[in-house]
Amino acid sequence: MDTDELVLAACREIVDLTRDRNAVLIFTSGVDHCKHVAQKIAAFSGRECAVVTGETSPGERAEIIDRFKGKSVPADLFGTPKPPLKFLCNVNVLTTGFDAPNTDCVVLLRPTNSPGLLIQMVGRGTRLSPETGKQNCLVLDYGGNIMRHGPVDMITVTDRTPGNGDAPAKKCPQCLALIHAAYQKCPECGYEFPPPEKSNITEHAAKDGIISGETFYDEYAVKNVYYCVHEKRYADPDAPKTMRIDYEVGINDFRSEWVCPEHTGYARGKFEKWWKNRAAPDCPIPSTAREAVALANDGLLAVPQSITVKSVAGEKFDRITKCVLGERPVMREPGDDSAKINDWPSNSPQDLGVSDYGSEIPF
C-alpha cells in the first residue's frame, strides 16, 4: 500500500486535482504511509503538508488544526503569523470530533470495510461554510470505498452485535502455532509473514459517484464483441429468452447489454430498431434469441467500434447509450441456416470469463 510508485502517482494527481481547493484533508492507512504521503504532497505542491497521528502532542495538534482552519497562529514572539495550511494528512485521528467547515476536499488514501467510518471521513467535508465561500466538497477515493459501500447518502449503518464464533486464525508456517489472523509477526517464534502482494489503494481516484444520482458518461474503444443466448436462472423453459452482447473494452473488462427478440410490445420494437441499425441490408429480423445469435456470429452485424456507457451512482447496472458501428456487412447467399442455428456454440459468459448476472437483467 505504501509503495513509492503508488504514492508518487496518487500524490501527483491529488496536487493536480486540488489546485482550486483551499483545505485538503487526507486520510491515510498508517503512520509511515502518512509521513510518506505528506512528504510527496509537499514536494509536488511546493507547500507544507502537516501530519497528525496518535503520536502528535495535543499542543502541536491544536496548532496544526487552527492553521488548517485558517486561524492566525503566531510564529514568533513578535506575533508574525504562520501561513495557513492547505494540506493536512492524518491517521485515524480526524474522523470524529473534528470540525473544520472550510474543508473543501477529502482524500481517501486508504480502504475501509466500515460504512460508518466512510461516512465519518467524507462527512468532514460536507459542512457548510458560507463565510469562506465554500460551495462544494471534492472527494477523491483511492481505496475503492464508494464502489464497496455505495453512495454515502444511501449507506445504512447497522449496529454490530457481538458474535459467538471463533476469532479468525492462521497457522505459522515455521513453528506451526495457531495464532490470530491479524498478527504480522508470530508471537511464538518471531516469523514475519510477508505483506500482501495486492495493494488496497490505486494510483488514480475512482470515478464512482459519491452522492446517488450522479451521472457519468464514459467512452470505450471496443476490442471485441461476443453474442450469446441468455436465459434467466430458474425461469420457465417456455419463458422468452434474450440475446446478450458483451463488449470487450480492456483486459478482462467487459460492458454488456441485452436485447429481446422473443418479447412483445416495447421490448420487441426496441430490438427491431437495434437490429436494423446493425444488420446487413435485407437480413431478416430474427424471431428468437438463438436465431439472432447465430446470425450475429455468422458476421451479419456491423462490428462495434466504440460504445458510450452511462453510469448512475446508486444504480446497480450501467447502460450503453451509444454505439459507433463499422460498415454494415453484405448479406450472403442463403444456405442451410438450420444447422448453424442449432449447432452454434453457446459462447456463454462463463466460457468467456464474463460476469454472469443470473436472473438480474438491466432492462
Short mmCIF file of N, CA and C in Angstrom, two decimals, residues 69-222:
data_model
loop_
_atom_site.label_atom_id
_atom_site.label_comp_id
_atom_site.label_asym_id
_atom_site.label_seq_id
_atom_site.Cartn_x
_atom_site.Cartn_y
_atom_site.Cartn_z
N LYS A 69 -7.66 25.47 9.66
CA LYS A 69 -8.93 26.21 9.64
C LYS A 69 -8.76 27.65 9.17
N GLY A 70 -7.51 28.07 8.99
CA GLY A 70 -7.26 29.43 8.54
C GLY A 70 -7.11 30.44 9.65
N LYS A 71 -6.99 29.97 10.91
CA LYS A 71 -6.84 30.88 12.04
C LYS A 71 -5.40 31.37 12.12
N SER A 72 -5.24 32.52 12.74
CA SER A 72 -3.92 33.11 12.88
C SER A 72 -3.17 32.44 14.03
N VAL A 73 -1.99 31.90 13.72
CA VAL A 73 -1.14 31.24 14.72
C VAL A 73 0.21 31.93 14.70
N PRO A 74 0.65 32.55 15.83
CA PRO A 74 1.93 33.30 15.82
C PRO A 74 3.12 32.37 15.63
N ALA A 75 4.06 32.83 14.84
CA ALA A 75 5.27 32.05 14.58
C ALA A 75 6.40 32.43 15.51
N ASP A 76 6.33 33.66 16.09
CA ASP A 76 7.40 34.10 16.98
C ASP A 76 6.84 35.04 18.02
N LEU A 77 7.71 35.57 18.85
CA LEU A 77 7.27 36.47 19.93
C LEU A 77 6.72 37.78 19.41
N PHE A 78 7.02 38.11 18.16
CA PHE A 78 6.55 39.37 17.60
C PHE A 78 5.15 39.23 16.99
N GLY A 79 4.60 38.04 17.04
CA GLY A 79 3.23 37.84 16.55
C GLY A 79 3.13 37.60 15.06
N THR A 80 4.27 37.37 14.39
CA THR A 80 4.23 37.07 12.96
C THR A 80 3.45 35.78 12.75
N PRO A 81 2.37 35.80 11.97
CA PRO A 81 1.55 34.59 11.83
C PRO A 81 2.19 33.55 10.93
N LYS A 82 1.99 32.30 11.28
CA LYS A 82 2.40 31.20 10.40
C LYS A 82 1.42 31.11 9.24
N PRO A 83 1.88 30.67 8.08
CA PRO A 83 0.98 30.58 6.93
C PRO A 83 -0.09 29.52 7.18
N PRO A 84 -1.30 29.72 6.64
CA PRO A 84 -2.34 28.69 6.79
C PRO A 84 -1.95 27.42 6.05
N LEU A 85 -2.53 26.33 6.46
CA LEU A 85 -2.25 25.03 5.85
C LEU A 85 -3.31 24.67 4.83
N LYS A 86 -2.87 24.27 3.65
CA LYS A 86 -3.81 23.77 2.64
C LYS A 86 -3.95 22.25 2.75
N PHE A 87 -2.86 21.57 3.05
CA PHE A 87 -2.86 20.10 3.07
C PHE A 87 -2.65 19.60 4.50
N LEU A 88 -3.45 18.62 4.88
CA LEU A 88 -3.33 18.01 6.21
C LEU A 88 -3.55 16.50 6.09
N CYS A 89 -2.51 15.73 6.44
CA CYS A 89 -2.59 14.26 6.45
C CYS A 89 -2.83 13.77 7.86
N ASN A 90 -3.63 12.73 8.00
CA ASN A 90 -3.86 12.16 9.34
C ASN A 90 -4.08 10.66 9.26
N VAL A 91 -3.94 10.02 10.43
CA VAL A 91 -4.16 8.58 10.54
C VAL A 91 -5.15 8.32 11.66
N ASN A 92 -6.39 8.00 11.32
CA ASN A 92 -7.41 7.59 12.30
C ASN A 92 -7.57 8.58 13.45
N VAL A 93 -7.38 9.87 13.18
CA VAL A 93 -7.48 10.87 14.23
C VAL A 93 -8.61 11.86 13.95
N LEU A 94 -8.64 12.39 12.74
CA LEU A 94 -9.58 13.48 12.43
C LEU A 94 -10.85 12.93 11.77
N THR A 95 -11.48 11.97 12.43
CA THR A 95 -12.73 11.40 11.92
C THR A 95 -13.92 11.92 12.72
N THR A 96 -13.91 11.71 14.02
CA THR A 96 -14.99 12.23 14.88
C THR A 96 -14.42 13.32 15.77
N GLY A 97 -15.26 14.28 16.10
CA GLY A 97 -14.85 15.36 16.98
C GLY A 97 -13.98 16.40 16.31
N PHE A 98 -13.83 16.31 15.01
CA PHE A 98 -13.02 17.28 14.26
C PHE A 98 -13.96 18.11 13.40
N ASP A 99 -13.91 19.42 13.59
CA ASP A 99 -14.83 20.30 12.89
C ASP A 99 -14.05 21.40 12.18
N ALA A 100 -13.94 21.28 10.85
CA ALA A 100 -13.30 22.30 10.03
C ALA A 100 -14.20 22.53 8.82
N PRO A 101 -15.22 23.38 8.96
CA PRO A 101 -16.19 23.57 7.87
C PRO A 101 -15.58 24.04 6.56
N ASN A 102 -14.37 24.63 6.63
CA ASN A 102 -13.74 25.13 5.40
C ASN A 102 -13.15 24.01 4.55
N THR A 103 -13.14 22.77 5.05
CA THR A 103 -12.59 21.64 4.29
C THR A 103 -13.37 21.48 2.99
N ASP A 104 -12.71 21.69 1.87
CA ASP A 104 -13.40 21.59 0.58
C ASP A 104 -12.87 20.45 -0.29
N CYS A 105 -12.03 19.58 0.31
CA CYS A 105 -11.61 18.36 -0.38
C CYS A 105 -11.24 17.31 0.65
N VAL A 106 -11.78 16.11 0.48
CA VAL A 106 -11.45 14.97 1.34
C VAL A 106 -10.83 13.90 0.45
N VAL A 107 -9.65 13.43 0.83
CA VAL A 107 -8.93 12.42 0.07
C VAL A 107 -8.88 11.13 0.89
N LEU A 108 -9.39 10.05 0.31
CA LEU A 108 -9.39 8.75 0.98
C LEU A 108 -8.25 7.90 0.39
N LEU A 109 -7.09 7.99 1.02
CA LEU A 109 -5.93 7.22 0.56
C LEU A 109 -5.82 5.94 1.39
N ARG A 110 -6.95 5.37 1.71
CA ARG A 110 -7.00 4.14 2.49
C ARG A 110 -8.34 3.46 2.27
N PRO A 111 -8.38 2.15 2.36
CA PRO A 111 -9.65 1.46 2.27
C PRO A 111 -10.27 1.30 3.65
N THR A 112 -11.57 1.08 3.70
CA THR A 112 -12.22 0.73 4.95
C THR A 112 -13.40 -0.19 4.66
N ASN A 113 -13.56 -1.18 5.50
CA ASN A 113 -14.72 -2.07 5.40
C ASN A 113 -15.87 -1.58 6.26
N SER A 114 -15.66 -0.46 6.94
CA SER A 114 -16.69 0.08 7.83
C SER A 114 -17.47 1.19 7.13
N PRO A 115 -18.76 0.99 6.88
CA PRO A 115 -19.55 2.07 6.26
C PRO A 115 -19.66 3.28 7.17
N GLY A 116 -19.67 3.05 8.49
CA GLY A 116 -19.73 4.17 9.42
C GLY A 116 -18.50 5.05 9.35
N LEU A 117 -17.34 4.43 9.26
CA LEU A 117 -16.09 5.19 9.15
C LEU A 117 -16.04 5.96 7.84
N LEU A 118 -16.53 5.36 6.78
CA LEU A 118 -16.56 6.06 5.48
C LEU A 118 -17.41 7.32 5.59
N ILE A 119 -18.57 7.22 6.20
CA ILE A 119 -19.45 8.38 6.37
C ILE A 119 -18.76 9.45 7.21
N GLN A 120 -18.06 9.03 8.26
CA GLN A 120 -17.37 10.00 9.11
C GLN A 120 -16.27 10.73 8.34
N MET A 121 -15.50 9.99 7.54
CA MET A 121 -14.42 10.63 6.80
C MET A 121 -14.96 11.61 5.76
N VAL A 122 -15.93 11.16 4.96
CA VAL A 122 -16.50 12.05 3.94
C VAL A 122 -17.21 13.22 4.61
N GLY A 123 -17.82 12.95 5.76
CA GLY A 123 -18.56 13.99 6.47
C GLY A 123 -17.72 15.16 6.93
N ARG A 124 -16.38 14.98 7.00
CA ARG A 124 -15.52 16.10 7.40
C ARG A 124 -15.57 17.23 6.37
N GLY A 125 -16.02 16.91 5.16
CA GLY A 125 -16.06 17.95 4.12
C GLY A 125 -17.45 18.39 3.74
N THR A 126 -18.48 17.87 4.39
CA THR A 126 -19.85 18.20 3.97
C THR A 126 -20.47 19.35 4.75
N ARG A 127 -19.74 19.91 5.71
CA ARG A 127 -20.27 21.04 6.47
C ARG A 127 -20.32 22.29 5.61
N LEU A 128 -21.35 23.08 5.78
CA LEU A 128 -21.47 24.35 5.06
C LEU A 128 -20.50 25.38 5.65
N SER A 129 -20.01 26.27 4.81
CA SER A 129 -19.08 27.31 5.28
C SER A 129 -19.23 28.56 4.41
N PRO A 130 -20.36 29.27 4.55
CA PRO A 130 -20.59 30.45 3.71
C PRO A 130 -19.57 31.56 3.94
N GLU A 131 -18.99 31.61 5.15
CA GLU A 131 -18.03 32.68 5.43
C GLU A 131 -16.73 32.51 4.65
N THR A 132 -16.43 31.29 4.21
CA THR A 132 -15.20 31.07 3.43
C THR A 132 -15.48 30.98 1.93
N GLY A 133 -16.74 31.08 1.55
CA GLY A 133 -17.09 30.99 0.14
C GLY A 133 -17.10 29.58 -0.41
N LYS A 134 -17.04 28.61 0.48
CA LYS A 134 -17.05 27.20 0.04
C LYS A 134 -18.40 26.85 -0.58
N GLN A 135 -18.36 26.26 -1.77
CA GLN A 135 -19.58 25.89 -2.48
C GLN A 135 -19.82 24.39 -2.56
N ASN A 136 -18.76 23.62 -2.49
CA ASN A 136 -18.90 22.17 -2.56
C ASN A 136 -17.66 21.52 -1.98
N CYS A 137 -17.65 20.19 -1.98
CA CYS A 137 -16.50 19.44 -1.48
C CYS A 137 -16.15 18.35 -2.48
N LEU A 138 -14.90 18.30 -2.86
CA LEU A 138 -14.40 17.28 -3.77
C LEU A 138 -13.94 16.08 -2.94
N VAL A 139 -14.42 14.88 -3.29
CA VAL A 139 -14.00 13.66 -2.61
C VAL A 139 -13.20 12.81 -3.61
N LEU A 140 -11.96 12.50 -3.24
CA LEU A 140 -11.09 11.67 -4.07
C LEU A 140 -10.88 10.34 -3.36
N ASP A 141 -11.40 9.29 -3.95
CA ASP A 141 -11.37 7.96 -3.31
C ASP A 141 -10.36 7.07 -4.02
N TYR A 142 -9.27 6.75 -3.34
CA TYR A 142 -8.23 5.87 -3.88
C TYR A 142 -8.30 4.48 -3.26
N GLY A 143 -9.28 4.24 -2.41
CA GLY A 143 -9.37 2.97 -1.71
C GLY A 143 -10.54 2.10 -2.12
N GLY A 144 -11.24 2.49 -3.20
CA GLY A 144 -12.39 1.70 -3.65
C GLY A 144 -13.54 1.68 -2.67
N ASN A 145 -13.64 2.70 -1.82
CA ASN A 145 -14.64 2.69 -0.75
C ASN A 145 -16.06 2.93 -1.26
N ILE A 146 -16.21 3.83 -2.24
CA ILE A 146 -17.55 4.09 -2.78
C ILE A 146 -18.04 2.88 -3.57
N MET A 147 -17.15 2.24 -4.30
CA MET A 147 -17.53 1.02 -5.01
C MET A 147 -17.93 -0.07 -4.01
N ARG A 148 -17.26 -0.11 -2.87
CA ARG A 148 -17.50 -1.15 -1.87
C ARG A 148 -18.82 -0.90 -1.12
N HIS A 149 -19.09 0.34 -0.76
CA HIS A 149 -20.24 0.63 0.11
C HIS A 149 -21.39 1.34 -0.59
N GLY A 150 -21.12 1.96 -1.76
CA GLY A 150 -22.16 2.70 -2.45
C GLY A 150 -22.12 4.17 -2.09
N PRO A 151 -22.96 4.99 -2.75
CA PRO A 151 -23.02 6.43 -2.45
C PRO A 151 -23.31 6.66 -0.97
N VAL A 152 -22.69 7.69 -0.40
CA VAL A 152 -22.76 7.88 1.06
C VAL A 152 -24.18 8.20 1.53
N ASP A 153 -25.02 8.77 0.66
CA ASP A 153 -26.38 9.08 1.10
C ASP A 153 -27.30 7.87 1.03
N MET A 154 -26.77 6.73 0.59
CA MET A 154 -27.57 5.50 0.54
C MET A 154 -27.07 4.44 1.52
N ILE A 155 -26.02 4.76 2.26
CA ILE A 155 -25.44 3.79 3.20
C ILE A 155 -26.29 3.71 4.46
N THR A 156 -26.58 2.51 4.88
CA THR A 156 -27.29 2.27 6.14
C THR A 156 -26.32 1.60 7.10
N VAL A 157 -26.07 2.25 8.22
CA VAL A 157 -25.15 1.72 9.22
C VAL A 157 -25.95 0.93 10.24
N THR A 158 -25.63 -0.32 10.41
CA THR A 158 -26.33 -1.18 11.37
C THR A 158 -25.44 -1.45 12.56
N ASP A 159 -26.07 -1.62 13.72
CA ASP A 159 -25.32 -1.94 14.94
C ASP A 159 -24.80 -3.37 14.86
N ARG A 160 -23.56 -3.54 15.23
CA ARG A 160 -22.98 -4.87 15.24
C ARG A 160 -23.18 -5.51 16.61
N THR A 161 -23.73 -6.67 16.62
CA THR A 161 -23.88 -7.41 17.87
C THR A 161 -22.70 -8.35 18.03
N PRO A 162 -22.19 -8.50 19.25
CA PRO A 162 -21.03 -9.37 19.45
C PRO A 162 -21.32 -10.80 18.99
N GLY A 163 -20.41 -11.37 18.23
CA GLY A 163 -20.60 -12.73 17.75
C GLY A 163 -20.06 -13.75 18.73
N ASN A 164 -20.51 -14.97 18.59
CA ASN A 164 -20.07 -16.05 19.46
C ASN A 164 -19.10 -17.00 18.76
N GLY A 165 -18.73 -16.66 17.51
CA GLY A 165 -17.85 -17.55 16.75
C GLY A 165 -16.40 -17.41 17.18
N ASP A 166 -15.59 -18.29 16.65
CA ASP A 166 -14.16 -18.25 16.95
C ASP A 166 -13.49 -17.09 16.23
N ALA A 167 -12.44 -16.56 16.86
CA ALA A 167 -11.68 -15.48 16.24
C ALA A 167 -10.96 -16.02 15.01
N PRO A 168 -10.79 -15.20 13.96
CA PRO A 168 -10.07 -15.67 12.77
C PRO A 168 -8.63 -16.02 13.14
N ALA A 169 -8.14 -17.13 12.60
CA ALA A 169 -6.81 -17.60 12.96
C ALA A 169 -6.06 -18.06 11.72
N LYS A 170 -4.74 -18.17 11.86
CA LYS A 170 -3.90 -18.71 10.80
C LYS A 170 -2.75 -19.47 11.45
N LYS A 171 -2.11 -20.33 10.66
CA LYS A 171 -1.03 -21.16 11.19
C LYS A 171 0.32 -20.62 10.75
N CYS A 172 1.23 -20.53 11.70
CA CYS A 172 2.58 -20.08 11.38
C CYS A 172 3.29 -21.20 10.61
N PRO A 173 3.83 -20.91 9.43
CA PRO A 173 4.48 -21.95 8.65
C PRO A 173 5.82 -22.43 9.23
N GLN A 174 6.35 -21.68 10.21
CA GLN A 174 7.66 -22.05 10.76
C GLN A 174 7.53 -22.92 12.01
N CYS A 175 6.69 -22.49 12.97
CA CYS A 175 6.55 -23.27 14.21
C CYS A 175 5.21 -23.98 14.30
N LEU A 176 4.33 -23.75 13.30
CA LEU A 176 3.01 -24.39 13.20
C LEU A 176 2.06 -23.98 14.31
N ALA A 177 2.38 -22.88 15.03
CA ALA A 177 1.48 -22.39 16.07
C ALA A 177 0.24 -21.76 15.42
N LEU A 178 -0.91 -21.91 16.08
CA LEU A 178 -2.15 -21.30 15.61
C LEU A 178 -2.28 -19.94 16.27
N ILE A 179 -2.24 -18.89 15.48
CA ILE A 179 -2.25 -17.53 16.02
C ILE A 179 -3.36 -16.71 15.38
N HIS A 180 -3.65 -15.55 15.97
CA HIS A 180 -4.70 -14.67 15.43
C HIS A 180 -4.31 -14.20 14.03
N ALA A 181 -5.31 -14.08 13.16
CA ALA A 181 -5.06 -13.73 11.76
C ALA A 181 -4.45 -12.35 11.59
N ALA A 182 -4.61 -11.47 12.59
CA ALA A 182 -4.11 -10.10 12.46
C ALA A 182 -2.61 -10.00 12.67
N TYR A 183 -1.99 -11.01 13.26
CA TYR A 183 -0.55 -10.95 13.53
C TYR A 183 0.24 -10.92 12.23
N GLN A 184 1.19 -10.00 12.13
CA GLN A 184 2.13 -9.98 11.02
C GLN A 184 3.46 -10.63 11.42
N LYS A 185 3.63 -10.81 12.74
CA LYS A 185 4.82 -11.48 13.26
C LYS A 185 4.38 -12.50 14.29
N CYS A 186 4.83 -13.74 14.13
CA CYS A 186 4.41 -14.82 15.02
C CYS A 186 4.91 -14.54 16.44
N PRO A 187 4.02 -14.49 17.45
CA PRO A 187 4.47 -14.23 18.82
C PRO A 187 5.23 -15.41 19.43
N GLU A 188 5.17 -16.58 18.80
CA GLU A 188 5.83 -17.76 19.35
C GLU A 188 7.29 -17.87 18.88
N CYS A 189 7.51 -17.70 17.57
CA CYS A 189 8.86 -17.92 17.04
C CYS A 189 9.45 -16.69 16.35
N GLY A 190 8.65 -15.64 16.16
CA GLY A 190 9.16 -14.42 15.55
C GLY A 190 9.09 -14.40 14.04
N TYR A 191 8.51 -15.44 13.42
CA TYR A 191 8.41 -15.47 11.96
C TYR A 191 7.58 -14.28 11.46
N GLU A 192 8.09 -13.59 10.46
CA GLU A 192 7.39 -12.44 9.91
C GLU A 192 6.65 -12.85 8.64
N PHE A 193 5.34 -12.67 8.64
CA PHE A 193 4.54 -13.02 7.46
C PHE A 193 4.79 -11.99 6.36
N PRO A 194 4.90 -12.44 5.12
CA PRO A 194 5.11 -11.49 4.02
C PRO A 194 3.90 -10.60 3.84
N PRO A 195 4.12 -9.34 3.47
CA PRO A 195 2.98 -8.43 3.25
C PRO A 195 2.16 -8.90 2.06
N PRO A 196 0.87 -8.58 2.05
CA PRO A 196 0.05 -8.96 0.89
C PRO A 196 0.57 -8.32 -0.37
N GLU A 197 0.53 -9.08 -1.47
CA GLU A 197 1.07 -8.56 -2.73
C GLU A 197 0.16 -7.52 -3.35
N LYS A 198 -1.12 -7.67 -3.18
CA LYS A 198 -2.06 -6.76 -3.83
C LYS A 198 -2.30 -5.53 -2.96
N SER A 199 -2.16 -4.36 -3.54
CA SER A 199 -2.40 -3.12 -2.82
C SER A 199 -3.89 -2.84 -2.73
N ASN A 200 -4.27 -2.19 -1.63
CA ASN A 200 -5.68 -1.83 -1.44
C ASN A 200 -5.99 -0.42 -1.90
N ILE A 201 -5.02 0.28 -2.44
CA ILE A 201 -5.27 1.60 -2.99
C ILE A 201 -4.83 1.62 -4.45
N THR A 202 -5.29 2.62 -5.16
CA THR A 202 -5.00 2.73 -6.58
C THR A 202 -4.23 4.02 -6.87
N GLU A 203 -3.65 4.07 -8.07
CA GLU A 203 -2.88 5.25 -8.46
C GLU A 203 -3.78 6.43 -8.79
N HIS A 204 -5.03 6.16 -9.16
CA HIS A 204 -5.94 7.22 -9.59
C HIS A 204 -7.24 7.14 -8.81
N ALA A 205 -7.82 8.29 -8.55
CA ALA A 205 -9.08 8.34 -7.81
C ALA A 205 -10.20 7.70 -8.63
N ALA A 206 -11.08 7.01 -7.93
CA ALA A 206 -12.20 6.35 -8.60
C ALA A 206 -13.18 7.38 -9.16
N LYS A 207 -13.93 6.95 -10.16
CA LYS A 207 -14.93 7.83 -10.77
C LYS A 207 -16.33 7.60 -10.22
N ASP A 208 -16.46 6.71 -9.24
CA ASP A 208 -17.78 6.38 -8.70
C ASP A 208 -18.41 7.61 -8.06
N GLY A 209 -19.72 7.77 -8.26
CA GLY A 209 -20.43 8.92 -7.70
C GLY A 209 -20.53 8.85 -6.19
N ILE A 210 -20.20 9.94 -5.52
CA ILE A 210 -20.26 9.98 -4.06
C ILE A 210 -21.71 10.08 -3.58
N ILE A 211 -22.53 10.81 -4.34
CA ILE A 211 -23.94 11.01 -4.00
C ILE A 211 -24.79 10.30 -5.04
N SER A 212 -25.86 9.64 -4.58
CA SER A 212 -26.73 8.91 -5.51
C SER A 212 -27.31 9.85 -6.55
N GLY A 213 -27.44 9.35 -7.76
CA GLY A 213 -28.00 10.14 -8.86
C GLY A 213 -26.96 10.83 -9.71
N GLU A 214 -25.70 10.89 -9.24
CA GLU A 214 -24.64 11.47 -10.07
C GLU A 214 -24.48 10.62 -11.32
N THR A 215 -24.41 11.28 -12.46
CA THR A 215 -24.37 10.58 -13.75
C THR A 215 -23.05 10.83 -14.46
N PHE A 216 -22.47 9.75 -15.00
CA PHE A 216 -21.21 9.84 -15.72
C PHE A 216 -21.35 9.13 -17.06
N TYR A 217 -20.68 9.67 -18.06
CA TYR A 217 -20.64 9.05 -19.38
C TYR A 217 -19.18 8.77 -19.73
N ASP A 218 -18.90 7.52 -20.07
CA ASP A 218 -17.54 7.11 -20.44
C ASP A 218 -17.56 6.45 -21.80
N GLU A 219 -16.59 6.79 -22.63
CA GLU A 219 -16.50 6.20 -23.96
C GLU A 219 -15.35 5.19 -23.99
N TYR A 220 -15.62 4.03 -24.58
CA TYR A 220 -14.63 2.96 -24.66
C TYR A 220 -14.47 2.49 -26.10
N ALA A 221 -13.24 2.23 -26.50
CA ALA A 221 -12.99 1.56 -27.76
C ALA A 221 -13.28 0.08 -27.58
N VAL A 222 -13.96 -0.52 -28.53
CA VAL A 222 -14.35 -1.93 -28.42
C VAL A 222 -13.28 -2.80 -29.08
#
